[in-house]
């Protein structure tokens, strides 16, 4: 479904010269697959996601989605950002209905569909609230609902739970997994949290940094539907977490940082 | 008494400190004028007594309303030009690089000082005065629209473009509302500048308006009228500002952090 071939990104540095952020990334993601990109901060994993989203142009290589080359953003790829990026002048309902109105739905239809989605993400009763009145976890639920609303085939999630406290983070991981079990969208999920990646994914792509390259692709052969309390006791889960943690441990890099 | 002035918690009601400040100023003025009795400075009481004469006079009232009309039109024109300009600058580095030097050069030029030249081009009528008001009001609004547009979160724009929104649509429907709190900060400065340029333009091109009443009275040494007009104009400024703050609260109550300019701790 997503074909990334030879993607490279260099940034112009302020004082002149260039910085190679990601280098020669090849990755194919099948329809309905949940793939995480795992790596230390600064490894270019978010940049790769932005390139797939069409928000950032690659310096080399190409990305295609369902056989069509990506040249810019589109409603087939819905982003969810760590920063939530909600429209603060819109209510919860206005945010979730926004993409539907853009897609040409009437106000009534858009509002009805948005109201149902708001209930799905557990925010029934908050329709008239403004983003500033919500907690971080609630904001991210709104952001997820806003993206799901316009029905993208692919979800691009950029450390979506990175700004949340540990408890909220676990709850939202569970809820995301439940949502995903229902409609099995293709998900590209960027994170630096090993357990999160193992818990959610079919495959985990481990990246190195400076430059960002793919170090390993690990299949997460754990049964679904997954429950966190069962997984924590599962030796296979423990093994995967330990292996991945060792893989992203990079002593010389850490010492330099 | 205390129920009327204090709110729960024992602090003064928020509207009261400015009222006390006004009364205090009038009192100081009264005492000062009485003790010194310098020629040309009427005391506060006789100035306030002069107010009904001005506000009751059809011609003066018409002049003041005429000033307000020009101010409103000038402000509206400035708003319509400055907001799109500032937003474009904020979203296009190239455009900002082209326009910024012009703004930097024109920023410190006193706009009212251009009035004599403008009068040569456009005469002493409405056109000159409107142009001066537009020039005076534009810069702060352009600047704040520019800053507001620059600060718009990139990912908010990305979210909109993922929904299929085009560039120009994003400028109008994402950048504009996102920058609105900042634009309104510029507008608040703009309103005060509109009042200043309005009065100055009428001082230079004396034909009608509040400024005309003021400076004609000054020529004829009618100091009560001069001071009363200053009171009227100041009151106008304060009323406009208070009204604007209400509008601003209604328009951008959603924003965080709130751009609370009013530096009056209750």
XYZ file of C-alpha atoms in Angstrom:
523
model
C 0.000 0.000 0.000
C 2.840 2.365 0.937
C 6.064 1.932 -1.012
C 9.064 3.952 0.181
C 12.107 3.552 -2.035
C 15.501 5.144 -1.636
C 14.149 8.121 0.306
C 16.803 10.581 1.391
C 16.417 13.958 3.087
C 19.084 16.576 3.537
C 18.529 19.857 5.308
C 20.313 23.106 4.609
C 22.126 24.131 7.747
C 22.022 27.691 9.005
C 25.728 28.306 8.828
C 25.937 26.723 5.373
C 26.562 23.087 4.556
C 24.018 20.306 4.636
C 22.802 17.799 7.175
C 21.806 14.311 6.054
C 18.716 13.553 8.141
C 17.621 10.270 6.602
C 19.483 8.148 4.135
C 18.257 5.627 1.578
C 15.150 4.368 3.303
C 13.404 1.406 1.634
C 10.197 0.184 3.221
C 6.985 -1.426 2.023
C 3.856 -1.408 4.147
C 0.917 -3.648 3.317
C -2.720 -2.652 3.498
C -4.104 -3.014 7.018
C -0.669 -3.326 8.540
C 0.321 -1.518 11.746
C 3.963 -0.523 11.420
C 5.940 1.447 13.996
C 9.102 3.369 13.335
C 11.210 3.221 16.453
C 14.332 5.209 17.073
C 16.098 7.680 19.332
C 15.176 11.339 19.078
C 16.791 13.059 16.137
C 16.932 9.930 13.981
C 14.659 11.419 11.340
C 11.732 9.096 11.982
C 9.237 11.961 12.035
C 10.778 13.391 8.872
C 10.118 10.070 7.145
C 6.486 10.236 8.261
C 6.149 13.817 6.982
C 7.512 12.701 3.620
C 4.921 9.927 3.397
C 2.283 12.502 4.350
C 3.453 14.765 1.529
C 4.113 17.623 3.973
C 7.850 17.538 3.288
C 9.437 16.743 -0.069
C 12.209 14.149 -0.102
C 15.637 15.177 -1.413
C 15.913 11.854 -3.206
C 13.923 8.689 -3.773
C 10.172 8.387 -3.932
C 7.060 7.386 -2.034
C 3.951 5.938 -3.591
C 0.623 5.128 -2.029
C -1.616 2.570 -3.756
C 0.627 2.830 -6.801
C 0.394 6.618 -7.104
C 3.405 8.808 -6.421
C 3.041 11.140 -3.432
C 3.400 14.787 -4.457
C 1.588 16.441 -1.573
C -0.849 15.916 1.279
C -4.205 14.275 0.640
C -7.218 12.949 2.512
C -6.092 9.359 1.896
C -3.367 9.914 4.529
C -4.578 11.329 7.822
C -1.962 12.740 10.208
C -2.119 12.776 14.015
C 0.583 14.906 15.612
C 2.160 14.927 19.052
C 1.206 18.616 19.265
C -2.482 17.796 18.567
C -2.666 20.762 16.139
C -6.368 21.286 16.798
C -8.078 24.402 15.472
C -8.402 26.395 18.713
C -11.204 28.621 17.387
C -13.411 25.607 16.743
C -15.286 23.581 19.329
C -14.701 19.849 19.670
C -17.612 19.299 17.283
C -16.298 21.941 14.884
C -12.870 20.319 14.825
C -14.142 16.810 14.183
C -16.639 17.982 11.561
C -14.066 20.180 9.786
C -12.712 17.566 7.393
C -16.217 16.332 6.627
C -17.335 19.846 5.687
C -14.198 20.129 3.544
C -15.208 16.894 1.832
C -18.495 18.539 0.894
C -20.906 17.072 3.444
C -23.825 19.216 4.558
C -23.607 20.699 8.023
C -26.266 18.306 9.320
C -24.584 15.190 7.982
C -21.136 16.338 9.085
C -22.363 17.167 12.589
C -24.201 13.855 12.920
C -21.161 11.876 11.850
C -18.833 13.957 14.035
C -21.100 13.550 17.067
C -20.993 9.779 16.658
C -17.197 9.804 16.370
C -16.835 12.024 19.439
C -18.810 9.408 21.368
C -16.550 6.665 19.954
C -13.442 8.360 21.362
C -15.166 8.781 24.728
C -15.869 12.508 24.643
C -19.661 12.507 24.600
C -20.857 15.660 26.319
C -17.785 17.685 25.330
C -19.040 18.692 21.865
C -19.279 22.399 22.687
C -15.937 22.643 24.505
C -13.016 24.560 23.037
C -9.576 22.897 22.862
C -8.181 25.163 25.580
C -10.731 23.707 27.981
C -9.497 20.134 27.434
C -6.674 18.092 28.957
C -3.871 16.747 26.769
C -5.412 13.297 26.541
C -8.773 14.732 25.546
C -7.156 16.945 22.932
C -5.473 13.951 21.362
C -8.778 12.045 21.310
C -10.299 14.977 19.452
C -7.368 15.028 17.034
C -7.745 11.303 16.364
C -11.490 11.684 15.831
C -10.912 14.666 13.528
C -8.599 12.575 11.367
C -10.736 9.417 11.428
C -13.758 11.531 10.443
C -12.746 12.037 6.829
C -11.945 8.377 6.403
C -8.269 8.234 5.413
C -7.092 4.760 4.337
C -3.786 5.412 6.114
C -3.148 6.909 9.539
C 0.160 8.698 10.010
C 0.792 9.024 13.726
C 3.716 11.172 14.816
C 4.491 10.278 18.452
C 0.809 10.882 19.193
C 1.042 9.948 22.862
C 4.458 11.498 23.483
C 3.133 14.581 25.270
C 0.805 12.682 27.608
C 1.297 11.400 31.127
C 1.993 7.677 31.577
C -1.516 6.751 32.659
C -3.291 8.590 29.847
C -0.774 7.198 27.422
C -1.637 3.589 28.316
C -5.350 4.261 28.091
C -5.044 5.846 24.672
C -2.832 2.992 23.431
C -5.572 0.557 24.433
C -8.275 2.634 22.797
C -6.284 3.090 19.622
C -5.795 -0.659 19.400
C -9.523 -1.246 19.876
C -10.335 1.277 17.160
C -7.801 -0.330 14.878
C -9.163 -3.850 15.485
C -12.495 -2.599 14.170
C -11.507 -1.225 10.791
C -7.857 -2.305 10.371
C -6.564 0.811 8.692
C -2.978 0.950 7.559
C -1.036 2.734 10.303
C 2.428 4.213 10.268
C 3.269 5.035 13.874
C 6.361 6.945 14.956
C 7.551 6.485 18.533
C 10.633 6.288 20.709
C 8.884 4.071 23.290
C 9.773 0.396 22.845
C 6.834 -1.069 24.761
C 4.376 1.090 22.903
C 5.758 -0.079 19.570
C 5.645 -3.764 20.559
C 2.184 -3.519 22.072
C 0.631 -1.912 18.999
C 2.506 -3.104 15.940
C 2.680 -5.896 13.414
C 6.195 -4.797 12.543
C 8.705 -2.479 14.152
C 11.243 -0.638 12.028
C 14.303 0.310 14.085
C 16.213 3.371 12.933
C 19.696 4.611 13.731
C 20.496 8.264 13.810
C 22.871 10.626 12.059
C 22.057 9.744 9.419
C 18.717 8.012 9.926
C 18.931 4.562 8.403
C 16.931 1.386 8.896
C 18.855 -0.822 11.299
C 16.409 -3.698 11.539
C 12.797 -4.644 10.844
C 11.326 -6.838 13.588
C 8.120 -8.848 13.178
C 5.934 -8.684 16.259
C 4.426 -12.167 16.189
C 2.156 -11.705 19.179
C -1.466 -12.848 18.951
C -4.286 -10.337 18.566
C -6.438 -8.982 20.037
C -3.798 -7.973 22.533
C -4.306 -7.166 26.174
C -1.629 -5.380 28.041
C -1.948 -7.360 31.280
C -1.622 -10.651 29.385
C 1.277 -9.419 27.301
C 3.301 -8.317 30.313
C 3.404 -11.966 31.441
C 4.136 -13.270 27.945
C 7.829 -14.289 27.619
C 7.714 -13.628 23.879
C 6.634 -10.005 24.563
C 9.362 -9.600 27.177
C 11.951 -10.982 24.764
C 10.892 -8.573 21.996
C 11.003 -5.577 24.336
C 14.464 -6.508 25.593
C 15.826 -7.140 22.092
C 14.473 -3.859 20.755
C 15.722 -1.908 23.743
C 19.216 -3.280 23.143
C 18.912 -2.424 19.486
C 18.151 1.250 20.061
C 20.737 1.522 22.808
C 23.639 3.064 21.026
C 26.344 3.864 23.577
C 28.728 5.895 21.392
C 25.823 7.987 20.059
C 24.366 8.561 23.509
C 27.726 9.712 24.833
C 28.065 12.182 22.038
C 24.605 13.611 22.734
C -21.562 50.818 50.005
C -19.002 48.047 50.213
C -21.390 45.727 48.363
C -21.565 48.163 45.480
C -17.803 48.680 45.210
C -16.321 45.364 46.222
C -16.715 41.944 44.740
C -16.471 38.669 46.621
C -12.979 38.354 48.036
C -12.726 42.009 48.976
C -11.154 43.334 45.760
C -12.564 46.311 43.895
C -14.980 45.646 41.071
C -12.971 45.630 37.823
C -14.639 48.702 36.307
C -13.975 50.907 39.320
C -10.234 51.687 39.351
C -10.426 53.564 36.008
C -13.389 55.563 37.325
C -11.450 56.470 40.461
C -8.450 57.394 38.311
C -10.609 59.791 36.264
C -12.137 61.374 39.362
C -8.676 61.680 40.916
C -7.306 63.428 37.836
C -10.222 65.866 37.787
C -9.656 66.620 41.472
C -5.943 67.286 40.991
C -6.779 69.499 38.039
C -9.376 71.433 40.059
C -6.985 72.047 42.962
C -4.115 72.932 40.653
C -6.147 75.437 38.619
C -7.589 76.974 41.804
C -4.308 77.425 43.673
C -2.259 78.672 40.750
C -5.002 80.392 38.748
C -2.758 80.753 35.712
C -4.412 82.414 32.751
C -5.590 79.975 30.076
C -6.145 77.064 32.420
C -9.795 76.819 33.390
C -10.608 74.692 36.399
C -12.127 71.239 36.048
C -15.583 72.252 37.231
C -16.125 75.045 34.737
C -14.772 72.791 31.985
C -17.252 70.060 32.845
C -20.000 72.731 32.927
C -19.040 73.626 29.375
C -19.744 70.064 28.140
C -23.549 70.400 27.735
C -23.006 73.511 25.633
C -20.828 71.576 23.160
C -22.808 68.368 23.153
C -26.093 70.268 22.991
C -25.005 72.289 19.979
C -26.199 70.720 16.730
C -23.271 71.949 14.716
C -20.618 70.741 17.182
C -22.336 67.414 17.512
C -22.466 67.079 13.758
C -18.756 67.915 13.581
C -17.901 65.259 16.137
C -20.018 62.641 14.380
C -18.378 63.607 11.103
C -14.977 62.973 12.699
C -16.120 59.611 13.935
C -17.430 58.712 10.488
C -14.050 59.488 8.908
C -12.278 57.590 11.613
C -14.480 54.522 11.084
C -14.066 54.585 7.298
C -10.310 55.121 7.563
C -10.017 52.309 10.059
C -12.082 49.970 7.887
C -9.972 50.689 4.794
C -6.765 50.178 6.772
C -8.087 46.892 8.152
C -9.107 45.612 4.724
C -5.649 46.364 3.280
C -3.391 45.583 6.231
C -4.699 42.207 7.329
C -4.227 40.408 3.979
C -0.859 42.137 3.527
C 0.374 41.116 6.972
C -0.895 37.553 6.618
C 0.788 37.148 3.224
C 4.026 38.497 4.656
C 3.784 36.031 7.498
C 3.379 33.061 5.185
C 5.757 34.024 2.370
C 9.362 34.784 3.158
C 9.895 36.264 -0.267
C 6.931 38.598 0.071
C 8.058 39.624 3.553
C 11.565 40.312 2.254
C 10.089 42.602 -0.419
C 7.693 44.515 1.811
C 9.619 44.666 5.089
C 12.193 47.308 4.024
C 9.355 49.590 2.907
C 7.659 49.235 6.253
C 10.901 49.767 8.144
C 11.478 53.034 6.326
C 7.922 54.296 6.717
C 7.491 53.167 10.325
C 9.132 56.139 12.068
C 7.729 58.756 9.677
C 5.047 60.765 11.531
C 2.019 60.224 9.324
C 0.424 63.536 10.248
C 3.539 65.324 9.003
C 2.645 64.084 5.534
C -0.675 65.895 5.731
C 0.496 69.105 3.992
C 1.826 67.086 1.021
C -1.282 64.963 0.874
C -3.407 68.108 0.927
C -1.546 69.320 -2.144
C -2.529 66.132 -3.959
C -6.013 65.506 -2.637
C -7.223 68.864 -1.332
C -8.507 69.699 2.124
C -11.557 67.450 2.024
C -12.317 63.946 3.231
C -9.823 62.190 0.944
C -6.712 63.693 2.557
C -7.926 63.114 6.069
C -8.944 59.533 5.293
C -5.570 58.813 3.734
C -3.721 60.069 6.809
C -5.892 57.945 9.077
C -5.332 54.891 6.851
C -1.565 55.462 6.928
C -1.568 55.919 10.673
C -3.612 52.827 11.424
C -2.063 50.422 8.919
C 1.392 49.815 10.353
C 0.489 48.298 13.718
C -2.157 46.107 12.095
C 0.239 44.921 9.365
C 2.890 44.215 11.956
C 0.645 42.213 14.254
C -0.992 40.315 11.378
C 2.518 39.472 10.167
C 3.629 38.238 13.597
C 0.386 36.345 14.066
C 0.653 34.610 10.692
C 4.285 33.709 11.289
C 3.462 32.068 14.593
C 0.763 29.784 13.166
C 1.621 26.210 14.028
C 2.879 24.445 10.910
C 1.095 21.249 11.859
C -2.251 23.008 12.019
C -1.716 23.957 8.376
C -0.633 20.415 7.555
C -3.762 19.047 9.193
C -5.835 21.331 6.991
C -3.962 20.450 3.822
C -4.410 16.732 4.581
C -8.145 17.466 4.464
C -7.598 18.716 0.944
C -7.548 22.461 1.646
C -5.665 24.550 -0.919
C -3.080 27.239 -0.135
C -5.273 30.330 -0.558
C -8.089 28.673 1.392
C -5.663 27.901 4.216
C -4.660 31.569 4.373
C -8.253 32.684 4.794
C -9.592 29.843 6.901
C -6.655 28.691 9.013
C -4.039 31.462 9.118
C -6.583 34.275 9.562
C -8.483 32.778 12.519
C -5.283 31.442 14.092
C -3.703 34.914 13.869
C -6.858 36.739 14.942
C -5.909 37.202 18.619
C -2.664 38.854 17.519
C -4.378 40.916 14.792
C -6.805 42.290 17.374
C -3.898 43.403 19.554
C -2.761 45.481 16.553
C -6.290 46.775 16.062
C -6.399 48.071 19.598
C -3.301 50.178 18.972
C -4.817 51.072 15.599
C -7.963 52.532 17.148
C -5.970 54.887 19.336
C -3.814 55.882 16.360
C -6.946 56.470 14.290
C -8.177 58.891 16.921
C -4.829 60.699 17.020
C -4.469 60.982 13.237
C -8.102 62.020 12.930
C -7.633 64.965 15.293
C -4.273 65.938 13.800
C -5.602 65.857 10.254
C -8.448 68.170 11.276
C -6.013 70.433 12.998
C -4.086 70.854 9.765
C -6.950 70.857 7.286
C -9.464 72.871 9.272
C -12.808 72.415 7.732
C -14.904 70.356 10.057
C -14.608 67.816 12.805
C -13.737 67.603 16.462
C -10.167 68.745 15.836
C -11.491 71.829 14.084
C -13.657 72.819 17.048
C -10.705 72.356 19.379
C -8.180 74.397 17.464
C -10.583 77.118 16.379
C -11.509 77.589 20.043
C -7.801 77.755 20.887
C -7.321 80.522 18.290
C -10.113 82.482 19.877
C -8.799 81.855 23.411
C -11.983 80.044 24.436
C -10.111 77.857 26.868
C -13.169 76.261 28.463
C -14.165 74.951 25.047
C -10.623 73.754 24.327
C -10.444 71.793 27.542
C -13.975 70.520 27.215
C -13.170 69.246 23.713
C -10.107 67.474 25.058
C -12.389 65.809 27.591
C -14.854 64.829 24.858
C -12.126 63.370 22.652
C -10.533 61.504 25.540
C -13.897 60.097 26.570
C -14.424 58.967 22.975
C -11.082 57.205 23.024
C -11.813 55.462 26.301
C -15.306 54.418 25.167
C -13.986 53.059 21.871
C -11.307 51.118 23.696
C -13.754 49.620 26.184
C -16.168 48.713 23.379
C -13.335 47.156 21.420
C -12.282 45.049 24.387
C -15.801 43.631 24.563
C -15.719 42.770 20.870
C -12.280 41.232 21.259
C -13.387 39.089 24.174
C -16.331 37.832 22.139
C -14.217 37.094 19.055
C -11.202 35.392 20.599
C -12.455 34.028 23.904
C -11.278 30.636 22.618
C -7.628 31.624 22.513
C -4.893 30.695 24.955
C -2.931 32.339 26.396
C -5.352 35.256 26.507
C -3.831 38.445 25.198
C -4.874 40.506 28.145
C -3.595 43.967 27.421
C -5.567 45.804 30.057
C -2.815 46.349 32.616
C -5.276 47.044 35.430
C -5.072 44.505 38.241
C -8.435 44.601 39.936
